[in-house]
Coordinates of C-alpha atoms and ligand atoms in Angstrom, one line a residue:
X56 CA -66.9 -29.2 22.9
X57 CA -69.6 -30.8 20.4
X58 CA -72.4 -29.9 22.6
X59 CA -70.8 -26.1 22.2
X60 CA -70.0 -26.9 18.4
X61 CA -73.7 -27.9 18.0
X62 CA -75.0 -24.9 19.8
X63 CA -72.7 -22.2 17.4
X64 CA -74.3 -23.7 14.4
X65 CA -78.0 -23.7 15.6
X66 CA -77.2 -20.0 16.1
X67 CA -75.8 -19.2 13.0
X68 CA -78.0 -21.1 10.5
X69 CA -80.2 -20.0 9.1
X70 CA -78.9 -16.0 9.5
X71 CA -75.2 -16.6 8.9
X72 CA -74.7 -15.3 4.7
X73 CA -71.2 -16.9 3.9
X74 CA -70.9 -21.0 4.5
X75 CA -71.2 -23.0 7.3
X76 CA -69.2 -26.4 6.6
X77 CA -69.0 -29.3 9.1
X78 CA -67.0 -32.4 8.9
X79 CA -69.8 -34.6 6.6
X80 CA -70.0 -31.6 4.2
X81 CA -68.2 -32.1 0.7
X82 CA -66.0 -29.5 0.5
X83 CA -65.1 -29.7 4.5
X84 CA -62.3 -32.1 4.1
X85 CA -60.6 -29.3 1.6
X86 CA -61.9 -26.4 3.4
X87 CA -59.9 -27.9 6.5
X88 CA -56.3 -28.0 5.3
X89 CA -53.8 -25.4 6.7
X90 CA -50.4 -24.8 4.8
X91 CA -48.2 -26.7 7.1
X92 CA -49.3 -30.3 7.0
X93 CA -48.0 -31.1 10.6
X94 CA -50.9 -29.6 12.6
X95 CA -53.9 -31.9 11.0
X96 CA -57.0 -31.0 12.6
X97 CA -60.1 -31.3 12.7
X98 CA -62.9 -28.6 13.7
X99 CA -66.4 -29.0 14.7
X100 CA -67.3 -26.1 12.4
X101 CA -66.0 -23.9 9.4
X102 CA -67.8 -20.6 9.5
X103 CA -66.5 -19.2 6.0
X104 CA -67.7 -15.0 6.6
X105 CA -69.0 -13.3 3.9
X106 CA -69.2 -10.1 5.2
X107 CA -68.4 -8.3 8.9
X108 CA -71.8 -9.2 10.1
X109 CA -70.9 -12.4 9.5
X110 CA -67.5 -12.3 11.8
X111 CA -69.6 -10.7 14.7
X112 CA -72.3 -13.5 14.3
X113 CA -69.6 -16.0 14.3
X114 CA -68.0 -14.6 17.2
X115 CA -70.8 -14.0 19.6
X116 CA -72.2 -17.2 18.7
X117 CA -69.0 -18.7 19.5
X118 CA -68.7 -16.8 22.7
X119 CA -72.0 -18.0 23.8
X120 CA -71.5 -21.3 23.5
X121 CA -68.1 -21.6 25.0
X122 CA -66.6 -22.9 21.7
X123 CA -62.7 -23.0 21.4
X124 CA -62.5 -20.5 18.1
X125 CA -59.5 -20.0 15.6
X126 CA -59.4 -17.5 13.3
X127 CA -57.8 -18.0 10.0
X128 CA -56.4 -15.9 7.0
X129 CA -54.3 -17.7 4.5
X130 CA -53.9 -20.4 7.2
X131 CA -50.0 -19.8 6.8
X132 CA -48.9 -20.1 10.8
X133 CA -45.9 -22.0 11.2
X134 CA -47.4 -22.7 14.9
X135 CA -50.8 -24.1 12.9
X136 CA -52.8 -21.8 15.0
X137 CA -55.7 -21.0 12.5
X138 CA -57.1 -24.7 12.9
X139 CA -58.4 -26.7 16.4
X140 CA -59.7 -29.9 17.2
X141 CA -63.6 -29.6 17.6
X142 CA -64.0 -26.0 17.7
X143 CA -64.7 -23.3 15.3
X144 CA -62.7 -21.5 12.9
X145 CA -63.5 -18.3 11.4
X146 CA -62.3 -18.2 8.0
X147 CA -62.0 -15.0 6.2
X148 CA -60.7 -16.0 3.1
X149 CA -64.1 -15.5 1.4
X150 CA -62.9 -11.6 2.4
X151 CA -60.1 -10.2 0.3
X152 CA -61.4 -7.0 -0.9
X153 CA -58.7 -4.4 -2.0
X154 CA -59.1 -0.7 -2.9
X155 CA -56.3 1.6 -3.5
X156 CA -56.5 5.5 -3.4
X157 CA -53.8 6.2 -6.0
X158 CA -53.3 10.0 -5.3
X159 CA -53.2 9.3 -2.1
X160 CA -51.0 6.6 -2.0
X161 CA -52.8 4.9 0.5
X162 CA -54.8 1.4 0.8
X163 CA -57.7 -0.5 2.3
X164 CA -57.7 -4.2 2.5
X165 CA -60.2 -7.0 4.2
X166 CA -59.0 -9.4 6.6
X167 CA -58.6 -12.3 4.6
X168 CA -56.3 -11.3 2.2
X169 CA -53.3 -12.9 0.7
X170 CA -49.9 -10.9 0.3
X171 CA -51.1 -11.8 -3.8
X172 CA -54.3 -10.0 -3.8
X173 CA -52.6 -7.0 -2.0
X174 CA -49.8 -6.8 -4.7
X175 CA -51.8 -7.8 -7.6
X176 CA -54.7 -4.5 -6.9
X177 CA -51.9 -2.1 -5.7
X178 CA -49.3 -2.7 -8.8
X179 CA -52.4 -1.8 -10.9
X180 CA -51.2 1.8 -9.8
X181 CA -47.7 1.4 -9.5
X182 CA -48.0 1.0 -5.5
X183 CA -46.9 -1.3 -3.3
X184 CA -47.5 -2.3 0.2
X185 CA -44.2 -3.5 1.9
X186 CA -45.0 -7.7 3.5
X187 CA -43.3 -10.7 2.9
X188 CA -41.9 -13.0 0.2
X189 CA -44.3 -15.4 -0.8
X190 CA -47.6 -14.5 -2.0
X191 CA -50.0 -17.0 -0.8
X192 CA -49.0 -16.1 2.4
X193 CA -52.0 -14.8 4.7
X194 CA -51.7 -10.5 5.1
X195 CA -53.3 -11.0 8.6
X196 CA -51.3 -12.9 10.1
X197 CA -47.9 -11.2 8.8
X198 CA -49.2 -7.8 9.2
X199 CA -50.4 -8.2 13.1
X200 CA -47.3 -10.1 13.9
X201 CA -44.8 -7.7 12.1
X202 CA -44.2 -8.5 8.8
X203 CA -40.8 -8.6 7.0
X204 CA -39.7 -8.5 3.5
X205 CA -38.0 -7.2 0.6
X206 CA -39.2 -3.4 1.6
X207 CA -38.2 -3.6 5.2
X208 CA -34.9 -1.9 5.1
X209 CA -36.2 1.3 3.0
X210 CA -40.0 1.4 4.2
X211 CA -40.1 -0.6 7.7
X212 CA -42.3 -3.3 8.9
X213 CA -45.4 -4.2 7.4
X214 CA -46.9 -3.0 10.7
X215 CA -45.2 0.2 10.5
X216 CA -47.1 1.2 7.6
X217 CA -50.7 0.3 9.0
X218 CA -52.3 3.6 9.7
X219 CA -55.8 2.1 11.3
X220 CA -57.3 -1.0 11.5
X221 CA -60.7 -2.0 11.8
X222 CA -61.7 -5.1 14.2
X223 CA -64.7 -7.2 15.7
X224 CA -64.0 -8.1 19.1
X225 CA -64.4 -10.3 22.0
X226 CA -67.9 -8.8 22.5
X227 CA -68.7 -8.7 18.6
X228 CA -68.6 -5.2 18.9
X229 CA -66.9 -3.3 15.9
X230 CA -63.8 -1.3 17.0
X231 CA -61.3 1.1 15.4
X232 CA -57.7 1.8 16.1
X233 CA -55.8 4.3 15.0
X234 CA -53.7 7.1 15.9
X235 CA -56.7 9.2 17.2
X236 CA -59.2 6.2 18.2
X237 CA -58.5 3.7 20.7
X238 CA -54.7 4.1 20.5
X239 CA -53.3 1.2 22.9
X240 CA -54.7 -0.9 20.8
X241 CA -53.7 1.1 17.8
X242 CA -50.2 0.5 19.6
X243 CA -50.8 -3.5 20.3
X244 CA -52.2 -4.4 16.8
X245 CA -48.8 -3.9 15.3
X246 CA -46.7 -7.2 16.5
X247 CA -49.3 -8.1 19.2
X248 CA -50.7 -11.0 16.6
X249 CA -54.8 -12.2 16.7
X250 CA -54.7 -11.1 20.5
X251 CA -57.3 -9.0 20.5
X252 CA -59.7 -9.5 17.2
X253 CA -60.5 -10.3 14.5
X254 CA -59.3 -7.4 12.2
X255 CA -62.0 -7.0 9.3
X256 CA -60.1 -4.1 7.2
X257 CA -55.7 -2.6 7.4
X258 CA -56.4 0.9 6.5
X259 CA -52.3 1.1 5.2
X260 CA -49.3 3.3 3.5
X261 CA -48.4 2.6 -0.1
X262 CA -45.4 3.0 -2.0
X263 CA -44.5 3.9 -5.5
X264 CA -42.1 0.8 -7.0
X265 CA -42.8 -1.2 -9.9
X266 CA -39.5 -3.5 -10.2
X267 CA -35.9 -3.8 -8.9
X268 CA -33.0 -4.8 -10.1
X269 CA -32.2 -9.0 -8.3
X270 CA -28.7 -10.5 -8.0
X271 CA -29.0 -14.2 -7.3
X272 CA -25.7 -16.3 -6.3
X273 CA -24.1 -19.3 -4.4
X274 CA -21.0 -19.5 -2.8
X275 CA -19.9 -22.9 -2.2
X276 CA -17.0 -24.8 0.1
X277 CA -15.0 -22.4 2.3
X278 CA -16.8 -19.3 0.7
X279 CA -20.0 -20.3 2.7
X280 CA -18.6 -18.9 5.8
X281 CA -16.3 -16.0 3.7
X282 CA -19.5 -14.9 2.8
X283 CA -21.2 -14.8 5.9
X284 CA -18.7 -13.0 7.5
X285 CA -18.4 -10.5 4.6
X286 CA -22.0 -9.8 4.5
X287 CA -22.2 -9.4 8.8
X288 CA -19.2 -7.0 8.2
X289 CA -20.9 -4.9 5.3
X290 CA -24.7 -4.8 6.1
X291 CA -24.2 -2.3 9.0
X292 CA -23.0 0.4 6.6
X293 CA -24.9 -0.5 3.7
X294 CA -27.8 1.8 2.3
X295 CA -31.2 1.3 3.0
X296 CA -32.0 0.2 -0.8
X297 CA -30.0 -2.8 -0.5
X298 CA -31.7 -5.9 0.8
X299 CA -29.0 -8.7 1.1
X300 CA -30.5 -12.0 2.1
X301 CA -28.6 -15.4 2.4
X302 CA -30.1 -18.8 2.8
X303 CA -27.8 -21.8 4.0
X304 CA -28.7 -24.7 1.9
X305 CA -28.1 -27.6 -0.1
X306 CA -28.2 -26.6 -3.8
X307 CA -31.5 -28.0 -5.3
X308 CA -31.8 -29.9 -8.7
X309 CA -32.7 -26.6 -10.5
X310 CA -31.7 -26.0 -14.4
X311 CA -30.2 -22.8 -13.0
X312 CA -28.0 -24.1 -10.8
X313 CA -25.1 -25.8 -12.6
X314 CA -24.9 -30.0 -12.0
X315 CA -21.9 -30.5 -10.5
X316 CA -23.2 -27.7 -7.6
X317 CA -26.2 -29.2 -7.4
X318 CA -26.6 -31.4 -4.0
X319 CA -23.8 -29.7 -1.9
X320 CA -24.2 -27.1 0.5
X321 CA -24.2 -23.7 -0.2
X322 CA -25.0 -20.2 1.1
X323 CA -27.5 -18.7 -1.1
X324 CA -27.9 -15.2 -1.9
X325 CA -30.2 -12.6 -3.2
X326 CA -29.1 -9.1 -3.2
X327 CA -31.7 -6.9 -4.2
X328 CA -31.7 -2.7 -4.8
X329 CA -34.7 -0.7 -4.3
X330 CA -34.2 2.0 -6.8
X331 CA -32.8 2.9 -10.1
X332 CA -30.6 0.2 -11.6
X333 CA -27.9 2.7 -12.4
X334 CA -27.0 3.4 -9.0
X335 CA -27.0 0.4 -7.5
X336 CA -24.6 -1.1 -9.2
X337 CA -21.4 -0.4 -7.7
X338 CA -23.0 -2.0 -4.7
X339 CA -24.3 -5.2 -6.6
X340 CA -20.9 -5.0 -7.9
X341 CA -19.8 -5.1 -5.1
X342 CA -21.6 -7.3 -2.5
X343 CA -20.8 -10.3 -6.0
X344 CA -17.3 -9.8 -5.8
X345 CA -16.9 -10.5 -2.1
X346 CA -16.3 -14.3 -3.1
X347 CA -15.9 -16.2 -6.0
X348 CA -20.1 -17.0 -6.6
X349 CA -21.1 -19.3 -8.7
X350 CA -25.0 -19.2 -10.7
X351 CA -24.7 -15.7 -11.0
X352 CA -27.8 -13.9 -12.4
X353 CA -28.4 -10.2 -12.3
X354 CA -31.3 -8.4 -14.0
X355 CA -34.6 -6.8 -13.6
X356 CA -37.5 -8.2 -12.3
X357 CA -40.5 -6.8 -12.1
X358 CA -42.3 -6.4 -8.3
X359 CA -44.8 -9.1 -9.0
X360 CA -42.3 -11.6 -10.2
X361 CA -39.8 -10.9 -7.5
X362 CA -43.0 -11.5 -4.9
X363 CA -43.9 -15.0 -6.3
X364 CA -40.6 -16.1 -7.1
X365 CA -40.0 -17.9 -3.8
X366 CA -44.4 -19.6 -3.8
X367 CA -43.4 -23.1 -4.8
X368 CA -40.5 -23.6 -2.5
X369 CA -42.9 -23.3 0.5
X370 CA -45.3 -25.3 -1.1
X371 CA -49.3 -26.1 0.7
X372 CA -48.8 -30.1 2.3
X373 CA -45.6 -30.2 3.3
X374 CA -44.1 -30.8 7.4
X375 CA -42.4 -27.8 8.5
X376 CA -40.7 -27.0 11.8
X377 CA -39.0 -23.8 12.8
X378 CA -37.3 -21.8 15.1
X379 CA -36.0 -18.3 15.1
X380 CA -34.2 -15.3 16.9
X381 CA -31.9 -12.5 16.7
X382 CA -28.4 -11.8 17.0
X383 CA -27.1 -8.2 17.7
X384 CA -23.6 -9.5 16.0
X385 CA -22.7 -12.7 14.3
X386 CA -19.5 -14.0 15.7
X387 CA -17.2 -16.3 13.8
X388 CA -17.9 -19.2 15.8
X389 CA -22.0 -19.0 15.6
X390 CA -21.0 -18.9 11.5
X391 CA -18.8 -21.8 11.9
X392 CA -21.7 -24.0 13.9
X393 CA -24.3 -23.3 11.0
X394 CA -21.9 -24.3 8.4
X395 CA -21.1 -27.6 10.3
X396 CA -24.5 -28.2 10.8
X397 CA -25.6 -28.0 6.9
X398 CA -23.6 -31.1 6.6
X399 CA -25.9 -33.4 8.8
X400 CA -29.4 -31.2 7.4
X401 CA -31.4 -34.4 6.7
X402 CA -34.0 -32.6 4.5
X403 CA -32.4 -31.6 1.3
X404 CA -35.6 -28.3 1.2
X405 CA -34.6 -27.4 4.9
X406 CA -32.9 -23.8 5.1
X407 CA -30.9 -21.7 7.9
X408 CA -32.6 -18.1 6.7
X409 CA -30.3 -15.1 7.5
X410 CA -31.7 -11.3 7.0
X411 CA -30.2 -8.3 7.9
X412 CA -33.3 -5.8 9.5
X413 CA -31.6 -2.3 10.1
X414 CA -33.3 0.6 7.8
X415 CA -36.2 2.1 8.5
X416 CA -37.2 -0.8 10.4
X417 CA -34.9 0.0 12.5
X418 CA -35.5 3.6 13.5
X419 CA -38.9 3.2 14.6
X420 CA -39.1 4.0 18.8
X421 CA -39.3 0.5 20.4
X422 CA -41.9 1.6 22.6
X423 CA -44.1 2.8 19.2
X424 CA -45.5 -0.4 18.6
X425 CA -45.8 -3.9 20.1
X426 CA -43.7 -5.5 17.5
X427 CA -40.9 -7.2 19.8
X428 CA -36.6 -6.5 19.1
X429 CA -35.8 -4.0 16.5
X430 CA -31.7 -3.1 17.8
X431 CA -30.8 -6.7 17.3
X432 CA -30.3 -6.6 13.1
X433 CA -29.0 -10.3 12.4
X434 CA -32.7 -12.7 12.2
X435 CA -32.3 -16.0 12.0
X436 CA -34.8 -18.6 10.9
X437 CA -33.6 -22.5 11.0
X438 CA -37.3 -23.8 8.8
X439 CA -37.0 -27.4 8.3
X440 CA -39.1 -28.5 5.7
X441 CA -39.6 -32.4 4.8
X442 CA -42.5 -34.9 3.3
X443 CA -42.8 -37.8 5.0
X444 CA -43.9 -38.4 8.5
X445 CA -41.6 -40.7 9.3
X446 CA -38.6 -38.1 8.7
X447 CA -40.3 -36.0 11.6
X448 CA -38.5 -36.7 14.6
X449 CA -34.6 -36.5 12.7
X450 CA -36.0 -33.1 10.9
X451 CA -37.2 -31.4 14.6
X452 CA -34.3 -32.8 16.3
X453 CA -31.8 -30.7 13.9
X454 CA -33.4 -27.3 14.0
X455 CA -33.9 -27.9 18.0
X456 CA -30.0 -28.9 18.4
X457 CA -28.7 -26.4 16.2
X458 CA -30.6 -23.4 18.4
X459 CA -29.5 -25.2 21.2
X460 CA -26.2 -24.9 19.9
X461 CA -26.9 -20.8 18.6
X462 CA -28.8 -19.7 21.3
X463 CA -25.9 -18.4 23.4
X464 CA -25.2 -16.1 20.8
X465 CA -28.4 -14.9 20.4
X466 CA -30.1 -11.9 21.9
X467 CA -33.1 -12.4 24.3
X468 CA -36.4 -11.9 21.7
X469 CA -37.7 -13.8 18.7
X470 CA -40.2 -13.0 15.8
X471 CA -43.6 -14.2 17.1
X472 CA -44.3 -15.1 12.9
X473 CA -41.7 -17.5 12.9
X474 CA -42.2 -19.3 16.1
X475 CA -43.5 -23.0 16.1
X476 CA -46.8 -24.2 18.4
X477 CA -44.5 -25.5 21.0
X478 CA -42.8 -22.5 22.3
X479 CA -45.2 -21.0 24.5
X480 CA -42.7 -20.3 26.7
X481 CA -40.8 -17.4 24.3
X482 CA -44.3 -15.3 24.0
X483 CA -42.8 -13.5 26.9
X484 CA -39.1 -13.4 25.4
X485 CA -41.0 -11.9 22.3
X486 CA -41.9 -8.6 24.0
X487 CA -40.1 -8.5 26.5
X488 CA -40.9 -4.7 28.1
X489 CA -43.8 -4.3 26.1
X490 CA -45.4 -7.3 28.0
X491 CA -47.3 -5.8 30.7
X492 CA -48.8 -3.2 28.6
X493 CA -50.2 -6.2 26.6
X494 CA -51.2 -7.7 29.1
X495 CA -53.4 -4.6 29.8
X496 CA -54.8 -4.4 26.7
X497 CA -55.5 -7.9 26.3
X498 CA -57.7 -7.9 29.5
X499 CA -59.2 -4.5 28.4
X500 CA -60.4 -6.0 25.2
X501 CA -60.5 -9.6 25.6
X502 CA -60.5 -10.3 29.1
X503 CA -61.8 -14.3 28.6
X504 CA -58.8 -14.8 26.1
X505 CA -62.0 -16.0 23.8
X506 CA -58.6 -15.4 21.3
X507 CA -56.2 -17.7 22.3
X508 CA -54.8 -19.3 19.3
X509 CA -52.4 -17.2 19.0
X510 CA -48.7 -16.8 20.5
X511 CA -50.8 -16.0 23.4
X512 CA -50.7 -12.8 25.3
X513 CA -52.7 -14.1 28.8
X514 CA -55.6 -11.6 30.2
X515 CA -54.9 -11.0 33.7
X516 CA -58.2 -12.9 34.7
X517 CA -57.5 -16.2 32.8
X518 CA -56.4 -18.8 35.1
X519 CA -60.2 -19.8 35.9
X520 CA -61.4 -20.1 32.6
X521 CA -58.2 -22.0 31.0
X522 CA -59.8 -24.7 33.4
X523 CA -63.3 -24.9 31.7
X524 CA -61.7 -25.6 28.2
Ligands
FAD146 C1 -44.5 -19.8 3.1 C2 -44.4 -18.7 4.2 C3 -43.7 -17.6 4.0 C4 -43.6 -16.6 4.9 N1 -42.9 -15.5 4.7 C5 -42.9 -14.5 5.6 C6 -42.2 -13.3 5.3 O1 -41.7 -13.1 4.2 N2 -42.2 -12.3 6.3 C7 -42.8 -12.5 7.5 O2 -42.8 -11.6 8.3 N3 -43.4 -13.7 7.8 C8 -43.5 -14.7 6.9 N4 -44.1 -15.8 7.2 C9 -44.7 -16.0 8.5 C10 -46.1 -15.4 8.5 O3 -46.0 -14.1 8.8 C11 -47.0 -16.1 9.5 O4 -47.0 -17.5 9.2 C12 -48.4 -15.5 9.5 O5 -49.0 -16.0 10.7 C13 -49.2 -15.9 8.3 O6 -50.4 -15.2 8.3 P1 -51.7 -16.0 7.8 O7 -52.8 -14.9 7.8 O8 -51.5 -16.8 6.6 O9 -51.9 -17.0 9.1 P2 -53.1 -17.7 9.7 O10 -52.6 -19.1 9.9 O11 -54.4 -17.6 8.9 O12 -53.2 -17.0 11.1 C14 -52.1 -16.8 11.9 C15 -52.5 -16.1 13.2 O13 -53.0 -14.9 12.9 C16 -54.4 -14.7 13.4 N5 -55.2 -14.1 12.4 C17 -55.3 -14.4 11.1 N6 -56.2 -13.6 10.5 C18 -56.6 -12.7 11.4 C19 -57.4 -11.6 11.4 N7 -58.0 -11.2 10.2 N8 -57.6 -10.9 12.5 C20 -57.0 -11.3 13.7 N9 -56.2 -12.3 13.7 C21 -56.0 -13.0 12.6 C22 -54.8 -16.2 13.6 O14 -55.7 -16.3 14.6 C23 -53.5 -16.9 14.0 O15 -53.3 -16.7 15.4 C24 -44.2 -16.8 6.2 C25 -44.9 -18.0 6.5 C26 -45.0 -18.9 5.5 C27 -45.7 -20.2 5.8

């Protein structure tokens, strides 16, 4: 691989406009670091694009050589995919241009945006673009993989709302998909992940919202599972404006929770309504009066607060270990095994992350995009989250008993955003029938699998070359 690594960067010096950073550079060691600090690696090359040019360079260079490439946005992959050992990554994060057509509620952005440089230029116009919850998150990564959030239930999945994309692939040729131009891969873009490109621009639907009224709660003791089964039992009928989400936890060492809660285990909520105030509150009323919750806080918050509430819980640096899927109803004993296991959790930070999908996620055709189980409403997400190395192996032995112990329940299919780097195995699970159309596109577009860090979607050629690597 250094012989390849060494042939990339005699290629791209000299021509290549954004920076080209190897491992005795100064600002290498920095320029390495993804979010989750259990996949430490270290590349041969960083090949920070400053333009599209740049990404093809880096790509047919890359190609050339042989060099084992990642491809990195906010570097946010739970699975640590946007980093290798030796090889190259192509890091867009010198890309993050946004520009918003206000009349027409619609939005360009680069490939290297964060979910905070989307929110940030769109909220200038009282628009938003429906993603996830934390806001140094990468927009890449979420988008191409799915993308849930707050706006799921009344606008869909962040893929839904992509209306083209614009991408440099295998070959370092520039391609667009969209609903007129190259439409398989208009089709595989949203939920087929870094498959198939790089994507340089999202060409996407915007929204007019610029706050929401937030309900925050715990319920503690036998109210954790009360709650649960209150919330599986409501969710169904509820209307798409509510988004009801509940995190089983231990109570942190906040000001706002109150001291003698904080430490034990509770299920935390947020009940949030997507509209005006006035009408949601028989519901908010409601969903808080379905046990006895303690820390209650209702109120307004604008959209940019409510997307960077959650940024310092998932902090950069930290070990995290996850491992997801779907239920298509909770029974009373999968409740009761979560609760039992919150009383072993040996991270205090580690959460069992439930959301209800339904909406307008919900009623989009599951053979209209790639994106994998939309009839299955209940997502789970057990993400441990710890410090110290040497907590590793009792932090990945919980989250892998307690699926162990939940996955009977569960439906065949997982998110492909929250699965870790060792579950190669599930890509498959994750589409299910939308595989083998995947597969065709993949060995249309990338028939080397020169894109393979990824929840992988094999070309139909690639047993030979997997050999060379
Ligand atoms: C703190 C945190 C919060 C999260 N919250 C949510 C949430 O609310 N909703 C949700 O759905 N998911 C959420 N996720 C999961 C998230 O969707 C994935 O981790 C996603 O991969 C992050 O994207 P990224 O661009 O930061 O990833 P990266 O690590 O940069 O890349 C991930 C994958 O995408 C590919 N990729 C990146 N950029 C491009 C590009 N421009 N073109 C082609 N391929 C590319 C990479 O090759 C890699 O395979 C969260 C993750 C974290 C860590």
């Amino acid at each position: 691989m250094k012989a390849a690594i060494e042939e990339t960067f005699t290629s791209l010096k000299g021509r290549f406009r954004g920076d080209l950073l190897r491992p005795h550079d100064e600002t290498y060691a920095h320029a390495r670091g993804i979010w989750n600090a259990m996949v430490a690696r270290t590349p041969g090359l960083i090949a920070r694009c400053a333009d599209v040019a740049d990404v093809q360079a880096a790509v047919r260079s890359a190609s050339a050589a042989g060099a084992l490439t990642a491809v990195r946005c906010g570097g946010h992959s739970l699975a640590g995919f946007s980093t290798c050992d030796g090889g190259l990554v192509i890091d867009l994060s010198r890309m993050r241009d946004v520009s918003v057509d206000r009349e027409a509620r619609r939005g360009r952005f680069a490939g290297g945006c964060l979910l905070g440089s989307i929110d940030v230029a769109t909220q200038q116009d009282g628009l938003v673009f429906p993603s996830g919850v934390v806001s140094h998150t990468g927009a890449a990564g979420l988008v191409l993989g799915g993308g849930f959030g707050w706006l799921t239930r009344l606008h869909g999945l962040s893929a839904d709302n992509v209306e083209g994309f614009t991408l440099v692939t295998a070959d370092g040729s520039i391609v667009r998909a969209n609903g007129t131009e190259n439409v398989d891969l208009f089709w595989a873009l949203r939920g087929g992940g870094g498959n198939f490109g790089v994507v340089t621009e999202f060409e996407v639907k915007l929204h007019p919202l610029t706050s929401v009224v937030l309900a925050e709660a715990l319920c503690l003791g036998d109210d954790i599972s009360r709650i649960l089964q209150r919330w599986r039992d409501f969710m169904p009928e509820a209307p798409d404006k509510l988004k009801w989400n509940l995190n089983l936890r231990i109570a942190p060492d906040t000001e706002n929770v109150p001291a003698d809660v904080r430490g034990r285990p509770v299920a935390s909520e947020s009940v949030l309504w997507v509209g005006n105030p006035e009408e949601g509150r028989a519901y908010l009323d409601h969903v808080l009066s379905l046990c006895r919750p303690v820390a209650v806080n209702r109120t307004v918050v604008s959209y940019l607060a409510l997307q960077t509430m959650a940024d310092n819980e998932f902090p950069h640096g930290r070990r995290y270990y996850t491992k997801s899927g779907y239920f298509k109803s909770l029974d009373d004993s999968s409740i009761g095994q979560m609760v039992q296991a919150l009383a072993t959790v040996p991270s205090p930070t580690t959460q069992i992350e439930l959301a209800y999908m339904g909406g307008a996620a919900a009623r989009v055709a599951a053979g209209e995009t790639a994106f994998g189980d939309r009839s299955s409403p209940f997502v789970i997400n057990l993400l441990a989250n710890w410090s110290d190395a040497s907590e590793d192996a009792a932090n990945i032995a919980w989250i892998r008993n307690l699926f162990e112990v939940l996955r009977p329940s569960m439906t065949p299919g997982v998110y492909v955003n929250f699965m870790s780097g060792d579950e190669d195995d599930r890509v498959p699970e994750a589409y299910r029938e939308r595989w083998d159309r995947l597969v065709e596109v993949k060995s249309h577009y990338d028939p080397n699998n020169f894109f393979r860090l990824n929840q992988n979607i094999p070309p139909k050629t690639t047993a030979a070359i997997d050999g060379d690597l």
